[in-house]
mmCIF file of C-alpha atoms in Angstrom:
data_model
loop_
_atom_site.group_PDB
_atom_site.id
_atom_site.type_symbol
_atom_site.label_atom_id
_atom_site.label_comp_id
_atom_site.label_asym_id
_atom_site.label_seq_id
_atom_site.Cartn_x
_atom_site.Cartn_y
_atom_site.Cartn_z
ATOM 1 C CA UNK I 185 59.056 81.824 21.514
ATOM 2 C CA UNK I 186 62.131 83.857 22.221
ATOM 3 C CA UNK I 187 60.648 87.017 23.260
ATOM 4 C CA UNK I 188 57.923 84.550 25.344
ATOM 5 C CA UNK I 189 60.629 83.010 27.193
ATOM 6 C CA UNK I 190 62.776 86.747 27.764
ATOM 7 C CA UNK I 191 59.579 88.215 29.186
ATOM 8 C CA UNK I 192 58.894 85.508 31.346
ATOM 9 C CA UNK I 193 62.148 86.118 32.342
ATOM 10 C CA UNK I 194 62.366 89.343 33.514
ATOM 11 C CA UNK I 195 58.904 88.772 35.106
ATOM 12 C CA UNK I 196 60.799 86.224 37.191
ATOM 13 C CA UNK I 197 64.066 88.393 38.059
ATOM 14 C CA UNK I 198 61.857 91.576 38.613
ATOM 15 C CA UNK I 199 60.075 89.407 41.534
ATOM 16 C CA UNK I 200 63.086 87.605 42.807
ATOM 17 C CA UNK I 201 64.989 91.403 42.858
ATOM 18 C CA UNK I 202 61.689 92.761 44.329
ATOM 19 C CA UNK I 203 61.909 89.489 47.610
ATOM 20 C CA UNK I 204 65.055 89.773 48.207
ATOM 21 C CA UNK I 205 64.829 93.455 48.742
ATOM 22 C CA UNK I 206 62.314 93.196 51.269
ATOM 23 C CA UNK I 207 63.296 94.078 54.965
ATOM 24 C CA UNK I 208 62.813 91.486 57.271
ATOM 25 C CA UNK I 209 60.118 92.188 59.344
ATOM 26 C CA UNK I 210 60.196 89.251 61.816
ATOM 27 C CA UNK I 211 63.283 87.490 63.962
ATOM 28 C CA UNK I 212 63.556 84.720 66.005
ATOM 29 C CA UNK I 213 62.358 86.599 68.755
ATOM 30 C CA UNK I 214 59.059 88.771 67.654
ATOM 31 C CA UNK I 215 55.874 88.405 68.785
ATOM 32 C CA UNK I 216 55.141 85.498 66.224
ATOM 33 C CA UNK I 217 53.412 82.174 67.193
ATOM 34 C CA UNK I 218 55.266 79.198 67.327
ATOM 35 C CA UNK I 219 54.907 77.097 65.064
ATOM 36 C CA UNK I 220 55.506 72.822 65.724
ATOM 37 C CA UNK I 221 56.533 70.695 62.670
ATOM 38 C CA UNK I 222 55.093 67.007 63.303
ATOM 39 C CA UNK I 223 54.026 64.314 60.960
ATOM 40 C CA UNK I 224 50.271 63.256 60.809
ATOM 41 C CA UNK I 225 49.313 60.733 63.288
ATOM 42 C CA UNK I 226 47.577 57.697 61.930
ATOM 43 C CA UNK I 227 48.665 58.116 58.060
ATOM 44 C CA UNK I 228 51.020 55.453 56.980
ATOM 45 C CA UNK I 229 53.588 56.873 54.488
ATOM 46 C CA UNK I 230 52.359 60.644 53.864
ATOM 47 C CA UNK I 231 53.018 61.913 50.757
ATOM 48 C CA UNK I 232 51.579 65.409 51.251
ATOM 49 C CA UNK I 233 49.324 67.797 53.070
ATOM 50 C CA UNK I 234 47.119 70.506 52.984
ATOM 51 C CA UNK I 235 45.437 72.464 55.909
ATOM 52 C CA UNK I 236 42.355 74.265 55.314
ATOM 53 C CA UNK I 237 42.523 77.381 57.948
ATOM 54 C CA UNK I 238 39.031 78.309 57.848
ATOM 55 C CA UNK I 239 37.461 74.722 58.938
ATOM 56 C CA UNK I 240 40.810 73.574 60.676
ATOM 57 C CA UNK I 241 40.308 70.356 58.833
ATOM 58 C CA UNK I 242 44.076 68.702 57.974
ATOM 59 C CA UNK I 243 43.978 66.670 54.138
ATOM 60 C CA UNK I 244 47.201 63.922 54.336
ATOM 61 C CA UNK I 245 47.125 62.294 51.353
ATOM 62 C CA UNK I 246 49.101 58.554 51.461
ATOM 63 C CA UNK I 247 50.196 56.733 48.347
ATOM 64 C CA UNK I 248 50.296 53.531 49.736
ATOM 65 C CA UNK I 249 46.507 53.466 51.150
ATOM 66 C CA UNK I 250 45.770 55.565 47.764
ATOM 67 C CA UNK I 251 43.508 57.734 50.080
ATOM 68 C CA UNK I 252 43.561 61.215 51.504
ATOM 69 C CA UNK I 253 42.266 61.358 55.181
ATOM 70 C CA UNK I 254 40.587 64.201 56.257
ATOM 71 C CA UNK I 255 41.861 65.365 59.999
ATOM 72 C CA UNK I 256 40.336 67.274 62.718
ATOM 73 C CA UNK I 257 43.505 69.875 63.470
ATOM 74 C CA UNK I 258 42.082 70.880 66.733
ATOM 75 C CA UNK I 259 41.452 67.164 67.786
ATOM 76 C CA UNK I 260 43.613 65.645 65.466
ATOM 77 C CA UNK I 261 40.460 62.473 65.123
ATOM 78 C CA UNK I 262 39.957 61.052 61.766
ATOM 79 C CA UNK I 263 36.881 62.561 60.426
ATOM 80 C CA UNK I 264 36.741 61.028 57.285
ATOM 81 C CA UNK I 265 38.750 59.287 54.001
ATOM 82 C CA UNK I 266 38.783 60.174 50.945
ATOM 83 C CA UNK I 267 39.699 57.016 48.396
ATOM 84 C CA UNK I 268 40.748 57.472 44.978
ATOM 85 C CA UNK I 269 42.010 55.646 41.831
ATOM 86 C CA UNK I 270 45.321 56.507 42.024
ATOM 87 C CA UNK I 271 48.406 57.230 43.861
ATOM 88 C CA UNK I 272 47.779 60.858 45.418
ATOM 89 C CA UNK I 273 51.603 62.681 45.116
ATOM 90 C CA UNK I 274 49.629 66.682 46.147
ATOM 91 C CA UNK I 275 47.149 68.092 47.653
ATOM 92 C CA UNK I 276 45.727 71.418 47.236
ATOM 93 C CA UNK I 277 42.666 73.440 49.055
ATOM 94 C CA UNK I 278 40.223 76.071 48.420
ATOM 95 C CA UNK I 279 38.328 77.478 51.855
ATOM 96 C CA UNK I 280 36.240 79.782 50.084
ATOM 97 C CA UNK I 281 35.411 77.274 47.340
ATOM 98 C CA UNK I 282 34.921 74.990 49.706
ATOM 99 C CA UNK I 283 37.251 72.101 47.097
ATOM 100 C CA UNK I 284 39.976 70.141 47.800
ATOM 101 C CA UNK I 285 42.263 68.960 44.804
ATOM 102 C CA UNK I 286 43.813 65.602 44.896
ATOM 103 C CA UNK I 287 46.715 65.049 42.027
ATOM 104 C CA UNK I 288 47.965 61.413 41.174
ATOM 105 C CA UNK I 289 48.798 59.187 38.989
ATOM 106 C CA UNK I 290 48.475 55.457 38.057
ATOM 107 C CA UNK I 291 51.746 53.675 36.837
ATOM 108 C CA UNK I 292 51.367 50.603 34.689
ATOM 109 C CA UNK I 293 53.706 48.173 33.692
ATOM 110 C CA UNK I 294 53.904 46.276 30.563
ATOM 111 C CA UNK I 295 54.075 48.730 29.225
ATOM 112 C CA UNK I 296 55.170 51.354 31.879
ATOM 113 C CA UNK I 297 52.803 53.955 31.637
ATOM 114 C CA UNK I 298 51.811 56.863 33.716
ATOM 115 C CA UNK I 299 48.211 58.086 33.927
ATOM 116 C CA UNK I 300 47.775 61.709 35.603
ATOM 117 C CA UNK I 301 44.814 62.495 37.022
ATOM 118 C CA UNK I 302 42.865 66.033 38.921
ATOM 119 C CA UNK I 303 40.076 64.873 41.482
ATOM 120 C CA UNK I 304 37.960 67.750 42.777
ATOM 121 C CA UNK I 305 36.246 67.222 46.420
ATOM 122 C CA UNK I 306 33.852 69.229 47.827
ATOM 123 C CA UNK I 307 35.345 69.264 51.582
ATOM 124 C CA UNK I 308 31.473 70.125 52.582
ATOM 125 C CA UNK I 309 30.976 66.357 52.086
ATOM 126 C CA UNK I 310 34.328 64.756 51.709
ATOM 127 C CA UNK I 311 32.806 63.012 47.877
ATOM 128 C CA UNK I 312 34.762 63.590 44.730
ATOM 129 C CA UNK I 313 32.977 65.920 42.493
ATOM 130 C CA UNK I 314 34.901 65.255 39.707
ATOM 131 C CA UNK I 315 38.234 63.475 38.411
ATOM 132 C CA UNK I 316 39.805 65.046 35.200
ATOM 133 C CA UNK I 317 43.068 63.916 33.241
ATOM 134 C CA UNK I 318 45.872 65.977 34.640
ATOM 135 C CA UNK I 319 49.305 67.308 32.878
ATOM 136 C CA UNK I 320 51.683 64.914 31.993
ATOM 137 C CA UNK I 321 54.217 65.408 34.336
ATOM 138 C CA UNK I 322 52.572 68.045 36.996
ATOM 139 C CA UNK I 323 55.192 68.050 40.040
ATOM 140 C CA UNK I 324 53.567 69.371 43.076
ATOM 141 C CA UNK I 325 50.136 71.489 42.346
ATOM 142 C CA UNK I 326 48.980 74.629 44.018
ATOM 143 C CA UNK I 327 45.786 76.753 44.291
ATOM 144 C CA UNK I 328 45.317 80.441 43.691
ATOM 145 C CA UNK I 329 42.659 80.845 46.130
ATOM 146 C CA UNK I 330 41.711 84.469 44.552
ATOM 147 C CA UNK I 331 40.899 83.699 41.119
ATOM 148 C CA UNK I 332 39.769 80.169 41.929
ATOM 149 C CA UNK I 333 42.363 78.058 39.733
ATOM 150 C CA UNK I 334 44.859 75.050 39.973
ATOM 151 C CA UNK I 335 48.555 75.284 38.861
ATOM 152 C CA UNK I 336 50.199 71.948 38.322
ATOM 153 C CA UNK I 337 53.680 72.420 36.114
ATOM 154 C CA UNK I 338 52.457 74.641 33.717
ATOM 155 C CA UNK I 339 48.779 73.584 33.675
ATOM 156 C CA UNK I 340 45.958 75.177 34.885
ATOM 157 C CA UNK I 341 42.675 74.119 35.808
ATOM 158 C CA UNK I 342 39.064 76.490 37.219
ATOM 159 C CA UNK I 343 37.760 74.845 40.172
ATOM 160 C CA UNK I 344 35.235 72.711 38.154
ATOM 161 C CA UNK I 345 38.609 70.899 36.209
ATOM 162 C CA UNK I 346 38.414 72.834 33.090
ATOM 163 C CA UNK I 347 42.082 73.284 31.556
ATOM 164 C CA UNK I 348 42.525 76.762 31.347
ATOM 165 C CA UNK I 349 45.985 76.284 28.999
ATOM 166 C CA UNK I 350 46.384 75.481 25.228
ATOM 167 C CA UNK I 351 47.222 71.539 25.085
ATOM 168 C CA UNK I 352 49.227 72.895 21.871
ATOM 169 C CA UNK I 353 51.672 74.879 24.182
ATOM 170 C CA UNK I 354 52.435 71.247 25.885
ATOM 171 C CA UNK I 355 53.438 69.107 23.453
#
């Protein structure tokens, strides 16, 4: 466990040394584009977004509506919305894959529990594939986009929800 956690470790430090040491390539005034920050028209109380670059399609997921609506970026209409059982808190795409991940969780009380769950949507039709139970406490999730898996906290899942971790590292 020791020499787990040291190699991690250095793993870490040898990749912060190796950012930090890279020059800065761009300034405030190269040739890139510039970029606008603005909050998702039409999408009461956004809880998180993710922009698929390849179909300019815009996923805002909202807690409140317990939805994720899918956006036209270049018109920035509605095209469609994506409903699920649960309180969406990330959001998470895969152009090539052609899947959007939607991480949530249902809160209960009496007792107060906390229900994680992984939906999978194929962003060819906007429908939800599949919805898997997710990691207990996942944070924010992201997708490696090359080898076609989801990182939530220290889970990971393929893109058909399969955990790719030992459940006895977790508990």
């Amino acid at each position: 466990m020791v020499m787990q956690r040291a190699m991690r470790f250095a793993t870490v430090a040898a990749l912060a040394a190796a950012a930090v040491g890279l020059p800065s390539a761009a300034s405030a005034d190269s040739a890139l584009p510039a970029y606008n920050v603005t909050q998702p028209i039409g999408v009461p109380n956004a809880s998180a977004v993710a922009v698929d670059s390849a179909t300019h399609r815009v996923y805002v997921a909202s807690q409140v509506n317990r939805s994720v609506a899918v956006l036209d970026g270049l018109t920035r209409s509605t095209l469609a919305t994506i409903t699920v059982p649960y309180a969406p808190t990330s959001v998470g795409i895969d152009s090539a894959s052609h899947r959007l991940f939607i991480l949530g969780d249902v809160t209960t009380r009496n007792p107060l529990t906390f229900t994680i769950s992984l939906s999978i949507v194929d962003t060819t039709t906007n429908a939800i594939i599949t919805t898997v139970p997710g990691p207990a406490w996942p944070g924010a999730l992201a997708v490696d986009t090359v080898n076609h898996r989801v990182l939530a906290a220290s889970w990971a899942f393929d893109e058909t929800g399969k955990n790719l971790t030992s459940a006895a590292r977790h508990k």
